[in-house]
Coordinates of C-alpha atoms and ligand atoms in Angstrom, one line a residue:
M1 CA 0.1 0.2 -0.1
S2 CA 1.8 3.5 -1.1
R3 CA 1.9 5.5 2.1
P4 CA -0.9 7.7 3.9
Y5 CA -1.3 11.4 4.0
D6 CA -0.2 13.1 6.5
W7 CA -3.8 14.8 6.8
L8 CA -6.8 14.7 5.4
I9 CA -8.7 17.7 4.9
V10 CA -12.8 17.3 5.0
G11 CA -14.3 20.7 2.9
A12 CA -12.7 22.3 0.5
G13 CA -14.3 25.3 1.5
F14 CA -12.4 28.4 2.3
T15 CA -11.4 26.8 5.6
G16 CA -10.2 23.4 4.7
A17 CA -8.8 24.9 1.1
V18 CA -6.5 27.5 3.9
V19 CA -5.5 24.5 6.3
A20 CA -4.3 22.5 3.1
E21 CA -2.3 25.4 1.6
R22 CA -0.6 25.9 4.5
L23 CA 0.2 22.7 5.9
A24 CA 1.4 21.6 2.3
R25 CA 3.0 24.9 1.4
G26 CA 4.0 26.2 4.8
L27 CA 4.9 22.8 6.6
N28 CA 5.8 20.6 3.7
Q29 CA 2.9 18.1 5.0
R30 CA 1.2 15.5 2.2
V31 CA -2.2 16.4 1.8
L32 CA -5.4 14.9 0.8
L33 CA -8.5 17.5 0.5
I34 CA -12.1 15.8 -0.2
D35 CA -15.1 17.6 -0.8
R36 CA -18.7 15.5 -1.4
R37 CA -19.6 18.2 -4.3
D38 CA -17.8 18.9 -7.7
H39 CA -15.7 21.5 -6.8
V40 CA -13.6 23.1 -4.5
G41 CA -14.6 26.7 -3.2
G42 CA -17.3 25.3 -0.8
N43 CA -20.1 28.2 -0.9
A44 CA -18.0 30.8 -2.7
H45 CA -17.6 29.0 -5.4
D46 CA -18.1 30.8 -8.5
R47 CA -18.7 29.9 -12.4
R48 CA -19.9 31.2 -15.2
D49 CA -23.8 30.6 -16.6
D50 CA -24.2 29.4 -20.4
A51 CA -24.0 32.8 -21.3
G52 CA -20.2 33.6 -19.8
R53 CA -21.7 35.5 -17.1
L54 CA -19.8 35.2 -13.6
I55 CA -22.4 33.9 -11.1
H56 CA -22.4 32.9 -7.8
P57 CA -24.2 29.4 -7.8
Y58 CA -24.6 29.5 -3.9
G59 CA -25.4 32.8 -3.1
P60 CA -23.7 36.6 -3.4
H61 CA -20.0 36.4 -2.1
V62 CA -18.8 40.0 -1.1
F63 CA -15.4 39.7 0.3
H64 CA -14.6 41.8 3.1
T65 CA -12.5 42.7 6.2
N66 CA -10.2 44.1 8.5
S67 CA -7.7 42.0 8.9
A68 CA -4.1 43.1 6.3
R69 CA -2.9 40.0 8.0
I70 CA -6.2 38.0 6.1
F71 CA -6.1 40.4 3.0
D72 CA -2.5 40.0 2.4
Y73 CA -2.7 36.2 2.7
L74 CA -5.4 36.1 0.1
S75 CA -3.5 38.3 -2.1
R76 CA -0.9 35.8 -2.9
F77 CA -3.5 34.2 -4.7
T78 CA -5.4 36.8 -6.5
A79 CA -5.6 40.6 -7.5
W80 CA -8.3 42.8 -6.9
R81 CA -11.4 44.6 -8.1
P82 CA -12.3 47.6 -5.9
Y83 CA -15.8 47.0 -4.6
E84 CA -17.9 48.6 -2.1
H85 CA -21.7 46.8 -1.6
R86 CA -24.6 48.4 -1.5
V87 CA -28.1 47.4 -0.4
Q88 CA -31.9 48.8 -1.0
A89 CA -34.6 47.5 1.0
M90 CA -38.1 47.7 -0.7
I91 CA -40.1 49.4 1.9
D92 CA -43.9 49.8 1.1
G93 CA -43.1 49.8 -2.7
Q94 CA -40.1 52.6 -1.9
A95 CA -36.5 51.3 -2.1
V96 CA -34.2 53.0 0.5
P97 CA -30.7 52.5 1.8
L98 CA -30.1 49.7 4.1
P99 CA -27.9 49.6 6.4
F100 CA -31.7 51.9 7.4
N101 CA -30.1 55.2 7.8
L102 CA -31.0 59.1 7.9
Q103 CA -31.8 58.8 3.9
S104 CA -33.7 56.5 4.6
L105 CA -36.2 58.1 7.1
R106 CA -36.1 60.8 4.6
L107 CA -37.6 58.7 1.7
L108 CA -40.8 56.9 3.6
F109 CA -41.4 60.1 5.9
P110 CA -43.0 64.0 5.6
P111 CA -39.8 65.9 5.7
A112 CA -40.8 67.3 9.4
T113 CA -41.2 64.3 10.8
A114 CA -38.1 62.9 8.9
A115 CA -36.0 65.7 10.6
R116 CA -37.4 65.5 14.0
L117 CA -36.8 61.7 14.0
S118 CA -33.2 62.8 13.0
R119 CA -32.6 64.7 15.5
R120 CA -33.9 62.9 17.7
L121 CA -31.5 59.9 16.6
I122 CA -28.4 61.9 16.8
A123 CA -29.2 63.4 20.7
A124 CA -29.7 59.5 21.5
F125 CA -27.1 57.8 19.9
G126 CA -24.6 60.8 17.9
A127 CA -24.2 61.5 14.9
D128 CA -22.9 58.9 12.6
A129 CA -22.9 56.0 15.4
R130 CA -23.9 52.5 13.8
P131 CA -26.4 51.0 16.6
T132 CA -28.3 47.5 16.5
I133 CA -31.8 47.2 16.2
H134 CA -32.0 45.5 19.8
D135 CA -29.6 49.0 20.5
L136 CA -32.5 50.8 19.5
R137 CA -35.2 49.3 20.9
S138 CA -33.7 48.9 24.5
A139 CA -33.2 52.9 24.5
A140 CA -36.5 53.6 22.7
D141 CA -37.5 55.8 26.0
D142 CA -39.4 58.4 24.5
A143 CA -42.4 58.1 21.6
D144 CA -40.4 59.0 18.6
L145 CA -37.4 57.0 19.2
R146 CA -39.7 54.7 20.8
F147 CA -41.3 55.2 16.9
V148 CA -38.6 54.5 15.0
A149 CA -37.3 51.5 16.9
D150 CA -40.9 49.5 15.8
Y151 CA -40.5 50.9 12.7
V152 CA -37.3 49.3 11.8
F153 CA -38.2 46.5 13.2
D154 CA -41.0 45.8 12.0
K155 CA -40.5 47.1 8.4
V156 CA -36.6 45.8 8.0
F157 CA -35.8 43.4 10.4
A158 CA -39.0 41.2 11.5
A159 CA -40.9 39.4 8.7
Y160 CA -37.1 38.8 6.6
S161 CA -35.9 37.2 9.7
A162 CA -39.1 35.1 9.9
K163 CA -38.8 33.8 6.4
Q164 CA -34.7 33.4 6.6
W165 CA -34.4 31.7 9.8
G166 CA -38.2 29.9 10.2
V167 CA -37.9 30.4 13.9
A168 CA -39.3 33.3 16.1
V169 CA -37.3 36.5 15.9
D170 CA -36.5 36.8 19.6
D171 CA -35.4 33.2 19.7
L172 CA -32.4 34.2 18.2
D173 CA -29.0 34.9 19.2
P174 CA -29.0 39.1 19.1
S175 CA -25.9 38.6 17.3
V176 CA -27.4 37.5 14.2
L177 CA -29.6 40.9 13.7
G178 CA -26.9 42.7 15.0
R179 CA -24.6 42.4 11.6
V180 CA -26.8 45.0 9.9
P181 CA -26.8 48.2 11.8
V182 CA -29.1 50.9 12.0
V183 CA -27.1 54.1 10.9
I184 CA -27.1 57.6 12.5
G185 CA -26.0 59.3 9.3
Q186 CA -25.5 59.0 5.5
D187 CA -23.3 56.3 5.0
D188 CA -25.1 54.2 2.5
R189 CA -22.4 51.0 2.1
Y190 CA -23.1 47.7 3.8
F191 CA -20.2 46.6 5.0
T192 CA -17.5 49.3 6.5
D193 CA -14.3 46.8 7.1
R194 CA -11.2 48.7 5.6
F195 CA -10.8 45.9 3.0
Q196 CA -13.4 45.4 0.6
A197 CA -12.8 44.0 -2.8
M198 CA -14.0 41.1 -5.5
P199 CA -11.0 38.6 -6.6
R200 CA -10.8 39.9 -10.0
D201 CA -10.8 36.9 -11.9
G202 CA -13.0 35.2 -9.6
Y203 CA -13.3 33.0 -6.4
A204 CA -12.5 29.5 -8.1
A205 CA -9.0 31.2 -9.9
L206 CA -8.4 32.0 -6.5
F207 CA -9.2 28.5 -4.6
A208 CA -7.6 27.1 -8.5
R209 CA -4.0 29.0 -7.4
M210 CA -4.4 28.2 -3.8
L211 CA -4.2 24.5 -4.4
D212 CA -1.7 24.3 -7.0
H213 CA 0.6 22.4 -5.1
P214 CA 2.2 18.6 -5.5
N215 CA 1.7 18.1 -1.8
I216 CA -1.8 18.7 -2.0
H217 CA -3.8 16.0 -3.8
V218 CA -7.8 17.1 -4.3
S219 CA -10.6 14.3 -4.5
L220 CA -13.9 15.7 -5.6
N221 CA -17.5 13.8 -5.3
T222 CA -15.7 12.1 -2.2
P223 CA -17.8 12.0 1.2
M224 CA -15.8 11.7 4.0
S225 CA -17.4 7.9 4.5
Q226 CA -15.9 6.7 1.0
V227 CA -12.1 7.7 2.4
Q228 CA -10.3 4.7 3.8
P229 CA -8.7 5.4 7.5
K230 CA -5.7 3.6 6.6
A231 CA -5.3 6.7 3.9
W232 CA -4.2 9.3 6.0
T233 CA -2.4 10.0 9.6
R234 CA -4.3 13.3 11.3
M235 CA -7.7 15.1 9.9
V236 CA -9.1 18.3 10.0
Y237 CA -13.0 18.2 9.8
C238 CA -14.9 21.2 8.0
G239 CA -18.3 19.4 7.7
P240 CA -21.5 19.9 9.9
L241 CA -20.4 19.3 13.9
D242 CA -23.5 16.9 14.5
D243 CA -23.0 14.8 11.3
Y244 CA -19.7 13.9 12.9
F245 CA -21.0 12.4 15.3
E246 CA -24.2 10.7 13.2
S247 CA -26.0 13.5 15.6
A248 CA -25.5 11.4 18.8
A249 CA -26.8 14.0 21.0
G250 CA -29.5 15.8 18.6
A251 CA -29.7 17.9 15.2
L252 CA -28.1 20.8 15.5
P253 CA -30.0 23.5 13.5
Y254 CA -29.3 24.4 10.1
R255 CA -31.2 26.9 7.3
S256 CA -31.3 26.0 3.6
V257 CA -31.9 28.3 1.0
R258 CA -33.2 28.2 -2.6
F259 CA -31.5 30.0 -5.2
E260 CA -32.8 30.9 -8.2
H261 CA -30.8 32.3 -10.8
R262 CA -32.2 34.5 -13.9
A263 CA -30.7 36.4 -16.7
V264 CA -32.3 39.5 -17.5
D265 CA -31.9 42.1 -19.7
V266 CA -29.6 45.0 -18.4
K267 CA -32.2 47.6 -18.3
D268 CA -34.3 45.1 -16.1
G269 CA -31.3 44.9 -13.2
L270 CA -31.0 46.2 -10.0
P271 CA -29.3 50.1 -9.0
V272 CA -27.4 48.4 -6.2
G273 CA -25.7 44.9 -6.0
T274 CA -28.5 43.8 -4.2
V275 CA -32.2 44.6 -3.0
N276 CA -33.8 43.0 -0.3
H277 CA -37.2 42.6 0.1
P278 CA -38.3 42.4 3.8
Q279 CA -42.5 42.2 3.1
A280 CA -42.5 39.7 0.3
P281 CA -43.5 36.8 0.5
G282 CA -41.4 33.6 0.0
F283 CA -37.7 35.5 -1.1
T284 CA -35.6 37.5 1.0
R285 CA -33.4 39.2 -1.5
I286 CA -32.2 39.7 -4.8
T287 CA -28.9 40.3 -6.2
D288 CA -27.2 41.7 -9.7
F289 CA -24.1 39.7 -9.9
R290 CA -22.6 42.5 -12.6
H291 CA -22.4 45.1 -9.6
L292 CA -20.4 42.4 -8.0
T293 CA -18.0 41.4 -10.9
G294 CA -18.0 44.5 -12.8
E295 CA -19.0 42.8 -15.9
R296 CA -21.0 44.8 -18.5
G297 CA -23.0 43.5 -21.2
P298 CA -26.8 43.2 -23.0
T299 CA -28.1 41.0 -20.0
T300 CA -26.9 40.5 -16.6
A301 CA -27.1 37.2 -14.3
T302 CA -29.7 37.8 -10.7
V303 CA -30.4 35.3 -8.1
I304 CA -32.9 35.2 -5.7
E305 CA -32.9 33.9 -2.5
Y306 CA -35.6 31.9 -1.2
P307 CA -34.7 30.4 2.5
T308 CA -36.4 26.7 3.0
A309 CA -36.3 24.2 6.2
H310 CA -33.0 21.8 6.1
R311 CA -33.4 18.6 4.8
P312 CA -29.9 16.3 5.5
G313 CA -29.0 14.5 2.1
E314 CA -31.8 16.7 -0.2
N315 CA -30.3 20.3 0.4
E316 CA -27.2 22.1 1.6
P317 CA -26.9 23.8 5.5
Y318 CA -26.3 27.1 4.2
Y319 CA -26.2 28.9 7.9
P320 CA -26.0 27.7 11.7
V321 CA -29.5 28.9 13.8
L322 CA -28.0 30.6 16.5
S323 CA -29.9 30.8 19.3
E324 CA -29.4 29.5 23.3
A325 CA -30.9 26.1 22.6
S326 CA -28.2 25.6 19.5
H327 CA -25.7 27.2 21.2
A328 CA -25.8 24.8 24.5
L329 CA -26.3 21.5 21.9
A330 CA -23.5 22.6 20.2
D331 CA -21.6 22.8 23.2
Q332 CA -21.9 19.2 23.9
Y333 CA -20.9 18.4 20.9
R334 CA -17.5 21.1 21.3
A335 CA -16.2 18.6 24.0
M336 CA -16.7 15.6 21.9
A337 CA -14.6 17.1 18.8
R338 CA -12.1 18.4 21.9
S339 CA -11.8 14.5 23.1
L340 CA -10.4 14.1 19.9
E341 CA -7.7 16.4 19.3
G342 CA -4.4 15.2 18.8
Q343 CA -5.5 13.0 15.9
V344 CA -9.0 14.8 14.5
W345 CA -9.6 18.9 14.5
F346 CA -12.6 20.8 13.6
A347 CA -12.7 24.3 12.0
G348 CA -15.2 26.1 9.7
R349 CA -18.5 27.6 9.6
L350 CA -20.7 24.2 9.7
A351 CA -17.7 22.4 11.9
D352 CA -17.3 25.2 14.6
F353 CA -21.1 26.1 14.1
R354 CA -20.7 29.6 13.9
Y355 CA -21.8 32.3 11.7
Y356 CA -18.7 32.8 10.2
N357 CA -18.1 35.3 6.6
M358 CA -14.9 34.4 4.1
D359 CA -12.4 36.8 6.3
Q360 CA -13.3 34.6 9.2
A361 CA -13.1 31.3 7.6
V362 CA -9.7 32.3 6.5
G363 CA -8.8 33.8 9.9
R364 CA -10.0 30.4 11.9
A365 CA -7.8 27.9 9.2
L366 CA -4.7 30.4 9.7
S367 CA -5.2 30.5 13.7
L368 CA -5.7 26.8 14.1
V369 CA -2.3 25.8 11.6
D370 CA -0.5 28.0 13.7
K371 CA -1.8 27.6 17.1
A372 CA -2.5 23.7 16.8
L373 CA -1.5 22.0 13.9
A374 CA 2.4 23.2 13.4
P375 CA 2.9 22.2 16.9
A376 CA 1.4 18.9 16.8
I377 CA 3.7 18.3 13.4
S378 CA 6.7 19.6 15.8
R379 CA 5.8 17.5 18.8
M380 CA 5.4 14.2 16.1
A381 CA 9.0 15.1 15.0
A382 CA 10.5 15.7 18.4
Ligands
LIG1 P1 -18.1 26.0 3.5 O1 -18.1 26.8 2.1 O2 -19.7 25.1 3.6 O3 -17.5 24.4 3.2 C1 -17.1 23.1 3.7 C2 -17.4 22.3 2.5 O4 -17.4 21.1 2.9 C3 -18.7 22.0 1.5 O5 -18.2 22.6 0.2 C4 -19.1 20.9 1.6 O6 -19.7 20.1 0.8 C5 -18.1 19.9 2.0 N1 -18.2 18.6 3.2 C6 -19.0 19.4 3.9 N2 -19.5 17.6 5.0 C7 -18.4 17.0 4.4 C8 -18.3 15.5 4.2 N3 -18.9 14.3 4.8 N4 -17.2 14.6 3.2 C9 -16.9 15.4 2.3 N5 -17.2 17.1 2.1 C10 -17.8 17.6 3.3 N6 -19.3 35.3 3.1 C11 -18.8 36.8 3.6 O7 -17.6 37.5 3.3 N7 -19.4 37.7 2.5 C12 -20.3 37.2 1.8 O8 -21.3 38.6 0.9 C13 -21.3 35.6 2.1 N8 -22.4 35.8 1.5 C14 -22.8 34.6 2.0 C15 -24.3 33.8 1.2 C16 -24.8 32.9 1.6 C17 -26.2 33.0 1.1 C18 -24.5 31.9 2.3 C19 -24.8 30.2 2.7 C20 -22.9 32.3 3.0 C21 -22.3 33.5 2.4 N9 -21.4 34.2 3.2 C22 -20.5 35.1 2.9 C23 -20.5 32.9 4.1 C24 -19.2 32.1 3.6 O9 -19.7 31.5 2.8 C25 -18.7 31.0 4.2 O10 -17.7 32.5 5.2 C26 -17.7 30.2 3.9 O11 -18.0 29.8 2.8 C27 -16.9 29.4 5.0 O12 -16.2 28.5 4.4 P2 -15.6 27.0 5.1 O13 -15.0 26.2 4.3 O14 -16.1 27.2 6.3 O15 -17.5 26.2 4.6
LIG2 N1 -31.8 41.0 8.4 C1 -33.2 41.7 8.0 N2 -33.5 42.7 6.8 C2 -32.3 43.1 6.4 C3 -31.3 42.6 6.5 C4 -30.9 41.7 7.4 O1 -33.5 41.7 9.0 O2 -32.8 43.6 5.2 C5 -31.2 40.4 9.5 C6 -32.0 38.7 9.3 O3 -31.9 38.2 10.2 C7 -30.0 38.4 8.3 C8 -29.1 39.0 9.4 O4 -29.9 40.6 9.6 O5 -30.3 37.2 8.9 C9 -28.3 39.1 9.2 O6 -28.1 40.1 7.6 P1 -27.2 39.5 6.5 O7 -27.1 40.6 5.2 O8 -25.8 39.7 7.5 O9 -27.2 38.4 6.1 P2 -26.5 36.8 4.9 O10 -25.6 38.0 4.0 O11 -25.0 36.5 6.2 O12 -27.5 36.2 4.4

């Protein structure tokens, strides 16, 4: 039998790919990187549609980070196209900036009312502050502030979140709605990070360069169950945390999405990258890829997102559903995972059961290698 790989990496998304790259290129380890899908890149994968337009099959992926370390690391594998994502929300038929800001107020209310509400918000939070909707609701100690808090919660967050998560909004961890602040100013960017850019040639090209190394063997259409235990020495697992333990303590909750891709005439495209539809039945948002990719042509590719229940084996577990109960269950699995450390490490959005953005997945992978895997390799060699 041939010599086993030093490492099996399960899952070729950002987390698994970065771990594979660092182990192979940085630490001269032999790596088998598998994914049950037919491509690398996980949910960040992109490809061209029939007419050659670049699309993100698993929903819009906009890169942003405050970390120079993460941006510099990824810059080894891609050049960038600067891109600041802008989003609008359709509220009672009116498109307004999202995050909800003072311009949103002006578009939705008569001038005198908008001016009064803006003054109250600035007095309470300070100009250009970015409170969460929870901050706004708990600070609502006079009639005007209470009115704005209830209005934004009802029109922007409540119905969208009910569709997106399929659970009562009050059961969700506050960090979920806290991702999208209310802006007491004019800033209409969706993200405020220092680095905001798209990989110039797309994500698939970035992954191809990252994984192009003689010590990395990629095996696609390969679920973990198909790999012989004798084929590897140690493992990094990036799949769903509960799957690894065959849901012994109960199933962790995930949310899936059905993506409806369409091509439309450019004149029917969107004015900004994404338009959210909190009040529409069934779907949450529509994205027009030409803004993200910078591609121009007579038509453009769009995607509509319909959140759905996660049915294991039938659709993908795109989002961990974070609540007090799911944290408690995930903690049980994390304790089981820790008992395997030394042989198996768990990392990534699914295996950590955390709502990571792409940069956080990359950061998690880099620190796993530096803090745990490199020391384990040194110990073995000693
Ligand atoms: P994943 O990308 O989920 O990769 C895990 C891989 O493991 C998958 O490919 C899966 O097939 C594989 N796998 C699982 N189990 C097994 C098994 N048993 N055997 C073999 N393979 C297995 N982030 C941003 O920063 N900006 C955005 O704009 C953004 N938009 C998003 C939009 C949507 C709709 C979604 C769902 C996510 C978005 N994200 C965004 C988050 C981003 O997708 C994640 O942060 C990132 O993909 C996490 O990488 P990962 O490697 O941890 O997980
Ligand atoms: N959200 C909302 N209305 C919106 C936008 C966001 O209620 O118009 C809430 C919703 O619960 C969503 C969460 O804020 O799931 C995080 O939004 P984000 O845009 O970060 O979601 P993602 O891009 O990860 O799907």
